[in-house]
C-alpha cells in the first residue's frame, strides 16, 4: 500500500522439505512500514520491520507451522538521513531477534550504512551480541547494479543502474525491489546449547557440574544417565562422529586398584552410540581431562539419522574405581558433527 509519503507491506513464505524420507514444513509472515519525514529542504525516513517464524522443521502442515514452541522472530527499526553536503544517504538501524533451535537464542544487532545517492555503492558497519557469538563486529562494502548477460553478447554495457534512493523526494517505491529484511545473525546450523542451565563455548550440549556417588556395585560403582534437550537428528551429518569431553576429579584416590575404566554413551530410549572401548588409566589419577570420540565398531551418529530419532541423554560408566569416593565431572561438553 504505497503512497508518496508512506509504505505498508506484508510478506510471507511456506516451505516444505523432505529429509530422510520425512516431510518437514516451515513458515513465516512479516510486516513492513516506512514513512517520510520532511523538515527544511531535507527529507528523511523511518522504517519498521517485523518477521515471525514458525517452529522450523518440526511441523508437517501449514496450519501447524506457527503453533507450539517458543516464538521465533526478528524486529528492526531504522532511521535514514539525507546528507546534503555529499548527497548520500545514512541509515542507522537497531534490531533484536529470538529463535529456537533445541535451545532459545536471543540477540541484538545495531549498525550504520552509508549509500551513494543512486544506491549503487555502500559501506556498512554492524555490532551485535548473542549467546552463541558473544559480541561481534562486521564491516563490509557493496556494489549494487543490474546485470544483463544478453548485452555482453551484443557488446553493450551489461550493467544497469539500481532504483535511486532519492527521486524528488526520497523514493519509497525502491523498497518493492529489495529483499525482505531479516535479522538472524546466525550460522545455518546452530552449534551451541545447554543442559542443566549451563552453556559452554563451542558445545552443542553442555552441563552444570555433575556429582556421582558410587552406587553401581563392585564392577561399575559409578553409573548414571543425564538427559539434555534433544538434538534434532535432521541436522546431524551421517558418517561424522560425536565427541564427549570433560574434566573429572575423585574426592579421594580410588584404593587398591591399578586400572580405572571409563565408558561414555550418547543415547535415547531406542538408540545408543558408545565410545570405541573401555578406556584404561594405568595407574588411575585422582583428576584429569578426557575427550572421547564415540565410534564403537564404526557405529557413529548416523545411527540416529538412520533411525530418525534424536539423541537426548548421555550416560557415564566408570568401572573398577573402588571407593568409598565421590566423582565430580565438570566442563562436560558434547559436540556433534565432528
CSV table of C-alpha atoms in Angstrom, one decimal:
chain,number,residue,atom,x,y,z
A,1,UNK,CA,0.0,0.0,0.0
A,2,UNK,CA,2.4,2.7,-1.2
A,3,UNK,CA,1.8,6.5,-1.3
A,4,UNK,CA,4.2,9.4,-1.8
A,5,UNK,CA,5.0,9.5,1.9
A,6,UNK,CA,4.0,6.1,3.4
A,7,UNK,CA,4.5,2.5,2.6
A,8,UNK,CA,2.9,-0.5,4.4
A,9,UNK,CA,3.7,-4.1,3.3
A,10,UNK,CA,3.3,-7.7,4.2
A,11,UNK,CA,5.4,-10.8,3.3
A,12,UNK,CA,5.3,-14.5,4.0
A,13,UNK,CA,6.5,-17.9,2.9
A,14,UNK,CA,5.9,-21.6,3.4
A,15,UNK,CA,8.5,-24.2,2.7
A,16,UNK,CA,8.3,-28.0,2.8
A,17,UNK,CA,11.4,-30.2,2.6
A,18,UNK,CA,11.8,-34.0,2.5
A,19,UNK,CA,14.7,-35.1,4.8
A,20,UNK,CA,15.5,-38.8,5.3
A,21,UNK,CA,12.1,-39.7,3.9
A,22,UNK,CA,10.1,-37.4,6.2
A,23,UNK,CA,8.4,-34.2,5.1
A,24,UNK,CA,9.1,-31.1,7.3
A,25,UNK,CA,7.4,-27.7,7.0
A,26,UNK,CA,8.3,-24.2,8.0
A,27,UNK,CA,6.7,-20.8,7.5
A,28,UNK,CA,6.9,-17.1,8.2
A,29,UNK,CA,5.0,-13.9,7.9
A,30,UNK,CA,6.1,-10.3,8.3
A,31,UNK,CA,5.1,-6.7,8.3
A,32,UNK,CA,6.9,-3.7,6.9
A,33,UNK,CA,6.3,0.1,7.4
A,34,UNK,CA,8.2,3.1,6.1
A,35,UNK,CA,7.3,6.8,6.3
A,36,UNK,CA,9.0,10.0,5.0
A,37,UNK,CA,9.8,12.8,7.4
A,38,UNK,CA,10.2,16.3,6.0
A,39,UNK,CA,11.9,19.3,7.6
A,40,UNK,CA,13.5,22.2,5.7
A,41,UNK,CA,14.9,21.0,2.4
A,42,UNK,CA,15.9,17.6,3.8
A,43,UNK,CA,13.7,14.5,3.6
A,44,UNK,CA,14.4,11.6,6.0
A,45,UNK,CA,12.6,8.4,6.7
A,46,UNK,CA,11.8,5.9,9.4
A,47,UNK,CA,11.2,2.2,8.8
A,48,UNK,CA,10.0,-0.7,10.9
A,49,UNK,CA,10.2,-4.4,10.1
A,50,UNK,CA,8.9,-7.5,11.9
A,51,UNK,CA,9.1,-11.2,11.0
A,52,UNK,CA,7.6,-14.1,12.8
A,53,UNK,CA,8.7,-17.7,12.0
A,54,UNK,CA,7.0,-21.0,12.8
A,55,UNK,CA,9.0,-23.6,14.7
A,56,UNK,CA,11.3,-24.7,11.9
A,57,UNK,CA,11.5,-28.3,10.7
A,58,UNK,CA,9.2,-29.7,13.3
A,59,UNK,CA,5.7,-29.4,11.8
A,60,UNK,CA,4.2,-31.1,8.7
A,61,UNK,CA,1.3,-28.9,7.7
A,62,UNK,CA,0.7,-25.2,7.1
A,63,UNK,CA,-1.9,-24.8,9.9
A,64,UNK,CA,0.7,-26.1,12.4
A,65,UNK,CA,3.7,-24.1,11.1
A,66,UNK,CA,3.0,-21.3,13.6
A,67,UNK,CA,1.9,-23.4,16.6
A,68,UNK,CA,3.9,-24.7,19.5
A,69,UNK,CA,7.3,-24.0,20.9
A,70,UNK,CA,9.0,-20.6,21.7
A,71,UNK,CA,8.3,-17.7,19.4
A,72,UNK,CA,10.8,-17.2,16.6
A,73,UNK,CA,11.0,-13.6,15.4
A,74,UNK,CA,13.2,-10.6,14.5
A,75,UNK,CA,12.3,-6.9,14.7
A,76,UNK,CA,14.2,-4.0,13.2
A,77,UNK,CA,13.8,-0.2,13.3
A,78,UNK,CA,15.8,2.2,11.1
A,79,UNK,CA,16.2,5.9,10.5
A,80,UNK,CA,17.5,7.2,7.2
A,81,UNK,CA,19.1,10.7,6.9
A,82,UNK,CA,19.9,12.6,3.8
A,83,UNK,CA,23.5,14.1,3.9
A,84,UNK,CA,23.1,17.3,1.9
A,85,UNK,CA,26.8,18.1,1.5
A,86,UNK,CA,27.6,14.7,-0.1
A,87,UNK,CA,24.2,13.8,-1.4
A,88,UNK,CA,24.5,10.4,0.3
A,89,UNK,CA,22.1,8.5,2.5
A,90,UNK,CA,23.0,7.4,6.0
A,91,UNK,CA,20.8,4.8,7.7
A,92,UNK,CA,21.0,3.9,11.4
A,93,UNK,CA,19.3,0.7,12.5
A,94,UNK,CA,18.8,-1.4,15.6
A,95,UNK,CA,17.4,-5.0,15.7
A,96,UNK,CA,16.6,-7.8,18.1
A,97,UNK,CA,15.8,-11.4,17.4
A,98,UNK,CA,14.9,-14.7,19.1
A,99,UNK,CA,14.8,-18.2,17.7
A,100,UNK,CA,14.6,-21.8,19.0
A,101,UNK,CA,16.9,-24.5,17.7
A,102,UNK,CA,16.6,-27.0,20.5
A,103,UNK,CA,17.5,-24.1,22.8
A,104,UNK,CA,16.3,-20.5,22.8
A,105,UNK,CA,18.8,-17.9,21.4
A,106,UNK,CA,18.3,-14.2,21.8
A,107,UNK,CA,20.4,-11.4,20.4
A,108,UNK,CA,20.6,-7.8,19.3
A,109,UNK,CA,22.3,-6.0,16.4
A,110,UNK,CA,22.9,-2.3,15.5
A,111,UNK,CA,24.6,-0.7,12.6
A,112,UNK,CA,25.3,2.2,10.2
A,113,UNK,CA,25.0,2.0,6.4
A,114,UNK,CA,26.2,4.8,4.1
A,115,UNK,CA,24.9,4.7,0.5
A,116,UNK,CA,25.6,6.9,-2.5
A,117,UNK,CA,22.6,8.9,-3.7
A,118,UNK,CA,21.9,6.5,-6.6
A,119,UNK,CA,22.1,3.4,-4.3
A,120,UNK,CA,25.0,1.8,-6.3
A,121,UNK,CA,27.8,1.9,-3.7
A,122,UNK,CA,27.5,1.4,0.1
A,123,UNK,CA,29.6,0.7,3.2
A,124,UNK,CA,28.2,-0.9,6.3
A,125,UNK,CA,29.3,-1.4,9.9
A,126,UNK,CA,27.4,-3.7,12.4
A,127,UNK,CA,27.9,-4.6,16.0
A,128,UNK,CA,25.9,-7.2,17.9
A,129,UNK,CA,25.8,-9.7,20.8
A,130,UNK,CA,24.2,-13.1,21.5
A,131,UNK,CA,24.9,-16.2,23.5
A,132,UNK,CA,26.4,-18.0,20.5
A,133,UNK,CA,28.7,-15.3,19.1
A,134,UNK,CA,29.2,-13.1,22.2
A,135,UNK,CA,30.0,-9.6,20.9
A,136,UNK,CA,30.9,-9.4,17.2
A,137,UNK,CA,31.5,-6.7,14.7
A,138,UNK,CA,31.4,-6.7,10.9
A,139,UNK,CA,32.5,-4.2,8.2
A,140,UNK,CA,31.5,-4.5,4.5
A,141,UNK,CA,31.5,-2.7,1.2
A,142,UNK,CA,28.9,-3.4,-1.5
A,143,UNK,CA,28.2,-2.7,-5.2
A,144,UNK,CA,24.6,-2.9,-6.4
A,145,UNK,CA,23.8,-2.9,-10.1
A,146,UNK,CA,21.6,-4.9,-12.6
A,147,UNK,CA,23.4,-7.4,-14.9
A,148,UNK,CA,22.1,-8.3,-18.4
A,149,UNK,CA,24.1,-11.1,-19.9
A,150,UNK,CA,22.5,-10.7,-23.3
A,151,UNK,CA,24.1,-7.3,-23.5
A,152,UNK,CA,27.5,-8.9,-23.2
A,153,UNK,CA,26.8,-10.8,-26.5
A,154,UNK,CA,25.7,-7.5,-28.1
A,155,UNK,CA,28.9,-5.8,-27.0
A,156,UNK,CA,26.8,-3.4,-24.9
A,157,UNK,CA,27.2,-2.3,-21.3
A,158,UNK,CA,25.8,-5.2,-19.2
A,159,UNK,CA,25.2,-3.1,-16.1
A,160,UNK,CA,22.1,-1.1,-15.3
A,161,UNK,CA,21.6,1.4,-12.5
A,162,UNK,CA,19.5,0.4,-9.4
A,163,UNK,CA,16.4,2.2,-8.4
A,164,UNK,CA,17.6,5.6,-7.0
A,165,UNK,CA,17.3,6.4,-3.3
A,166,UNK,CA,16.2,10.0,-4.0
A,167,UNK,CA,13.7,10.7,-6.7
A,168,UNK,CA,12.4,14.1,-5.6
A,169,UNK,CA,11.7,13.5,-2.8
A,170,UNK,CA,13.0,10.2,-1.3
A,171,UNK,CA,11.8,7.2,-3.3
A,172,UNK,CA,9.9,4.7,-1.2
A,173,UNK,CA,9.0,2.6,-4.3
A,174,UNK,CA,12.5,1.2,-4.4
A,175,UNK,CA,11.7,-0.9,-1.4
A,176,UNK,CA,9.5,-3.1,-3.6
A,177,UNK,CA,12.6,-4.3,-5.4
A,178,UNK,CA,14.5,-5.1,-2.2
A,179,UNK,CA,14.6,-8.4,-0.4
A,180,UNK,CA,12.8,-8.8,2.9
A,181,UNK,CA,14.9,-7.5,5.8
A,182,UNK,CA,15.7,-10.4,8.2
A,183,UNK,CA,18.0,-10.2,11.3
A,184,UNK,CA,19.1,-13.7,12.1
A,185,UNK,CA,22.8,-13.2,12.5
A,186,UNK,CA,23.5,-16.9,13.0
A,187,UNK,CA,25.0,-19.9,11.2
A,188,UNK,CA,22.7,-22.1,9.3
A,189,UNK,CA,23.1,-25.0,11.8
A,190,UNK,CA,23.1,-23.8,15.4
A,191,UNK,CA,26.2,-25.3,17.2
A,192,UNK,CA,25.5,-24.4,20.8
A,193,UNK,CA,23.2,-25.5,23.5
A,194,UNK,CA,22.8,-26.1,27.2
A,195,UNK,CA,21.5,-28.6,29.7
A,196,UNK,CA,21.0,-28.1,33.5
A,197,UNK,CA,21.2,-24.4,32.9
A,198,UNK,CA,24.8,-24.1,31.8
A,199,UNK,CA,26.1,-23.3,28.3
A,200,UNK,CA,29.6,-23.8,27.0
A,201,UNK,CA,31.6,-22.2,24.2
A,202,UNK,CA,31.6,-24.5,21.1
A,203,UNK,CA,29.4,-27.2,22.7
A,204,UNK,CA,26.2,-28.5,21.2
A,205,UNK,CA,25.2,-29.6,24.7
A,206,UNK,CA,26.9,-28.8,28.0
A,207,UNK,CA,26.1,-29.4,31.7
A,208,UNK,CA,26.5,-27.9,35.1
A,209,UNK,CA,28.9,-29.8,37.3
A,210,UNK,CA,27.8,-33.5,37.8
A,211,UNK,CA,28.4,-35.2,41.1
A,212,UNK,CA,28.3,-39.0,41.0
A,213,UNK,CA,28.3,-41.1,44.2
A,214,UNK,CA,29.3,-44.8,44.0
A,215,UNK,CA,26.2,-46.9,43.8
A,216,UNK,CA,26.5,-49.3,40.9
A,217,UNK,CA,28.2,-52.2,42.6
A,218,UNK,CA,31.8,-53.5,42.5
A,219,UNK,CA,32.1,-53.8,38.7
A,220,UNK,CA,30.6,-50.4,37.8
A,221,UNK,CA,30.4,-48.4,41.0
A,222,UNK,CA,29.7,-45.1,39.1
A,223,UNK,CA,26.8,-45.2,36.6
A,224,UNK,CA,24.2,-42.6,35.8
A,225,UNK,CA,22.3,-41.1,32.8
A,226,UNK,CA,21.8,-37.4,32.3
A,227,UNK,CA,19.1,-36.0,29.9
A,228,UNK,CA,19.6,-33.0,27.7
A,229,UNK,CA,17.4,-31.0,25.3
A,230,UNK,CA,17.2,-33.4,22.3
A,231,UNK,CA,19.4,-32.6,19.4
A,232,UNK,CA,17.4,-32.9,16.2
A,233,UNK,CA,18.7,-35.8,14.0
A,234,UNK,CA,17.9,-33.7,10.9
A,235,UNK,CA,21.0,-31.5,11.4
A,236,UNK,CA,23.3,-34.5,12.1
A,237,UNK,CA,25.7,-35.4,9.3
A,238,UNK,CA,25.8,-39.2,8.6
A,239,UNK,CA,29.3,-40.5,8.8
A,240,UNK,CA,30.6,-38.0,11.3
A,241,UNK,CA,31.1,-38.5,15.0
A,242,UNK,CA,30.0,-37.4,18.5
A,243,UNK,CA,32.7,-36.2,20.9
A,244,UNK,CA,32.2,-36.1,24.7
A,245,UNK,CA,34.8,-34.1,26.6
A,246,UNK,CA,35.0,-33.4,30.4
A,247,UNK,CA,37.2,-32.9,33.4
A,248,UNK,CA,37.0,-35.4,36.2
A,249,UNK,CA,38.1,-35.5,39.9
A,250,UNK,CA,37.7,-38.1,42.6
A,251,UNK,CA,37.5,-36.6,46.1
A,252,UNK,CA,39.8,-39.3,47.3
A,253,UNK,CA,42.1,-41.6,45.3
A,254,UNK,CA,40.4,-44.9,44.4
A,255,UNK,CA,42.0,-47.6,46.6
A,256,UNK,CA,43.6,-51.0,45.8
A,257,UNK,CA,43.2,-50.8,42.0
A,258,UNK,CA,45.6,-50.2,39.1
A,259,UNK,CA,43.0,-49.8,36.3
A,260,UNK,CA,40.0,-47.4,36.3
A,261,UNK,CA,37.9,-47.9,33.1
A,262,UNK,CA,35.5,-45.4,31.5
A,263,UNK,CA,32.7,-45.8,29.0
A,264,UNK,CA,30.6,-42.9,27.6
A,265,UNK,CA,27.3,-43.4,25.7
A,266,UNK,CA,25.1,-40.9,24.0
A,267,UNK,CA,21.6,-42.4,23.5
A,268,UNK,CA,17.8,-42.2,23.7
A,269,UNK,CA,15.2,-44.8,24.5
A,270,UNK,CA,16.0,-46.7,21.3
A,271,UNK,CA,19.5,-46.0,20.0
A,272,UNK,CA,22.8,-45.9,21.8
A,273,UNK,CA,26.2,-44.7,20.4
A,274,UNK,CA,29.1,-45.6,22.8
A,275,UNK,CA,32.8,-44.9,22.6
A,276,UNK,CA,35.1,-47.5,21.0
A,277,UNK,CA,36.1,-49.4,24.1
A,278,UNK,CA,36.7,-49.1,27.8
A,279,UNK,CA,39.5,-46.6,28.3
A,280,UNK,CA,42.0,-47.8,30.9
A,281,UNK,CA,44.0,-45.5,33.1
A,282,UNK,CA,47.2,-47.0,34.4
A,283,UNK,CA,47.5,-46.3,37.3
A,284,UNK,CA,44.4,-44.2,38.0
A,285,UNK,CA,45.0,-40.5,38.6
A,286,UNK,CA,42.8,-38.6,41.0
A,287,UNK,CA,41.8,-35.9,38.4
A,288,UNK,CA,42.3,-35.2,34.8
A,289,UNK,CA,40.7,-34.5,31.4
A,290,UNK,CA,39.2,-36.8,28.8
A,291,UNK,CA,37.9,-36.4,25.2
A,292,UNK,CA,36.0,-39.4,23.9
A,293,UNK,CA,35.1,-40.0,20.2
A,294,UNK,CA,32.1,-42.2,20.1
A,295,UNK,CA,32.8,-44.7,17.3
A,296,UNK,CA,32.4,-48.2,18.6
A,297,UNK,CA,32.6,-50.7,15.8
A,298,UNK,CA,32.1,-48.0,13.2
A,299,UNK,CA,28.8,-47.1,14.8
A,300,UNK,CA,28.7,-43.3,14.7
A,301,UNK,CA,26.0,-40.6,14.9
A,302,UNK,CA,24.5,-42.0,11.6
A,303,UNK,CA,22.7,-44.5,14.0
A,304,UNK,CA,20.4,-41.6,14.9
A,305,UNK,CA,19.8,-40.3,11.3
A,306,UNK,CA,19.2,-43.9,10.0
A,307,UNK,CA,16.5,-44.5,12.7
A,308,UNK,CA,15.1,-40.9,12.5
A,309,UNK,CA,15.4,-40.4,16.3
A,310,UNK,CA,17.0,-37.6,18.3
A,311,UNK,CA,19.9,-38.1,20.8
A,312,UNK,CA,18.6,-36.9,24.2
A,313,UNK,CA,20.9,-38.1,27.0
A,314,UNK,CA,24.4,-39.1,27.9
A,315,UNK,CA,25.4,-42.0,30.2
A,316,UNK,CA,28.7,-42.4,32.2
A,317,UNK,CA,30.1,-45.7,33.3
A,318,UNK,CA,33.2,-45.9,35.5
A,319,UNK,CA,34.4,-49.4,36.3
A,320,UNK,CA,36.8,-50.7,39.0
A,321,UNK,CA,37.1,-47.4,40.9
A,322,UNK,CA,36.8,-49.0,44.4
A,323,UNK,CA,35.8,-46.4,46.9
A,324,UNK,CA,34.4,-45.0,49.1
A,325,UNK,CA,34.8,-41.9,47.0
A,326,UNK,CA,32.8,-39.3,45.1
A,327,UNK,CA,33.3,-38.5,41.4
A,328,UNK,CA,32.7,-35.0,40.0
A,329,UNK,CA,32.6,-34.2,36.3
A,330,UNK,CA,33.0,-30.5,35.2
A,331,UNK,CA,33.1,-28.7,31.8
A,332,UNK,CA,31.1,-31.5,30.3
A,333,UNK,CA,30.7,-30.8,26.6
A,334,UNK,CA,29.0,-32.8,23.8
A,335,UNK,CA,29.9,-32.0,20.2
A,336,UNK,CA,28.1,-33.4,17.2
A,337,UNK,CA,29.1,-33.5,13.5
A,338,UNK,CA,32.8,-34.0,14.3
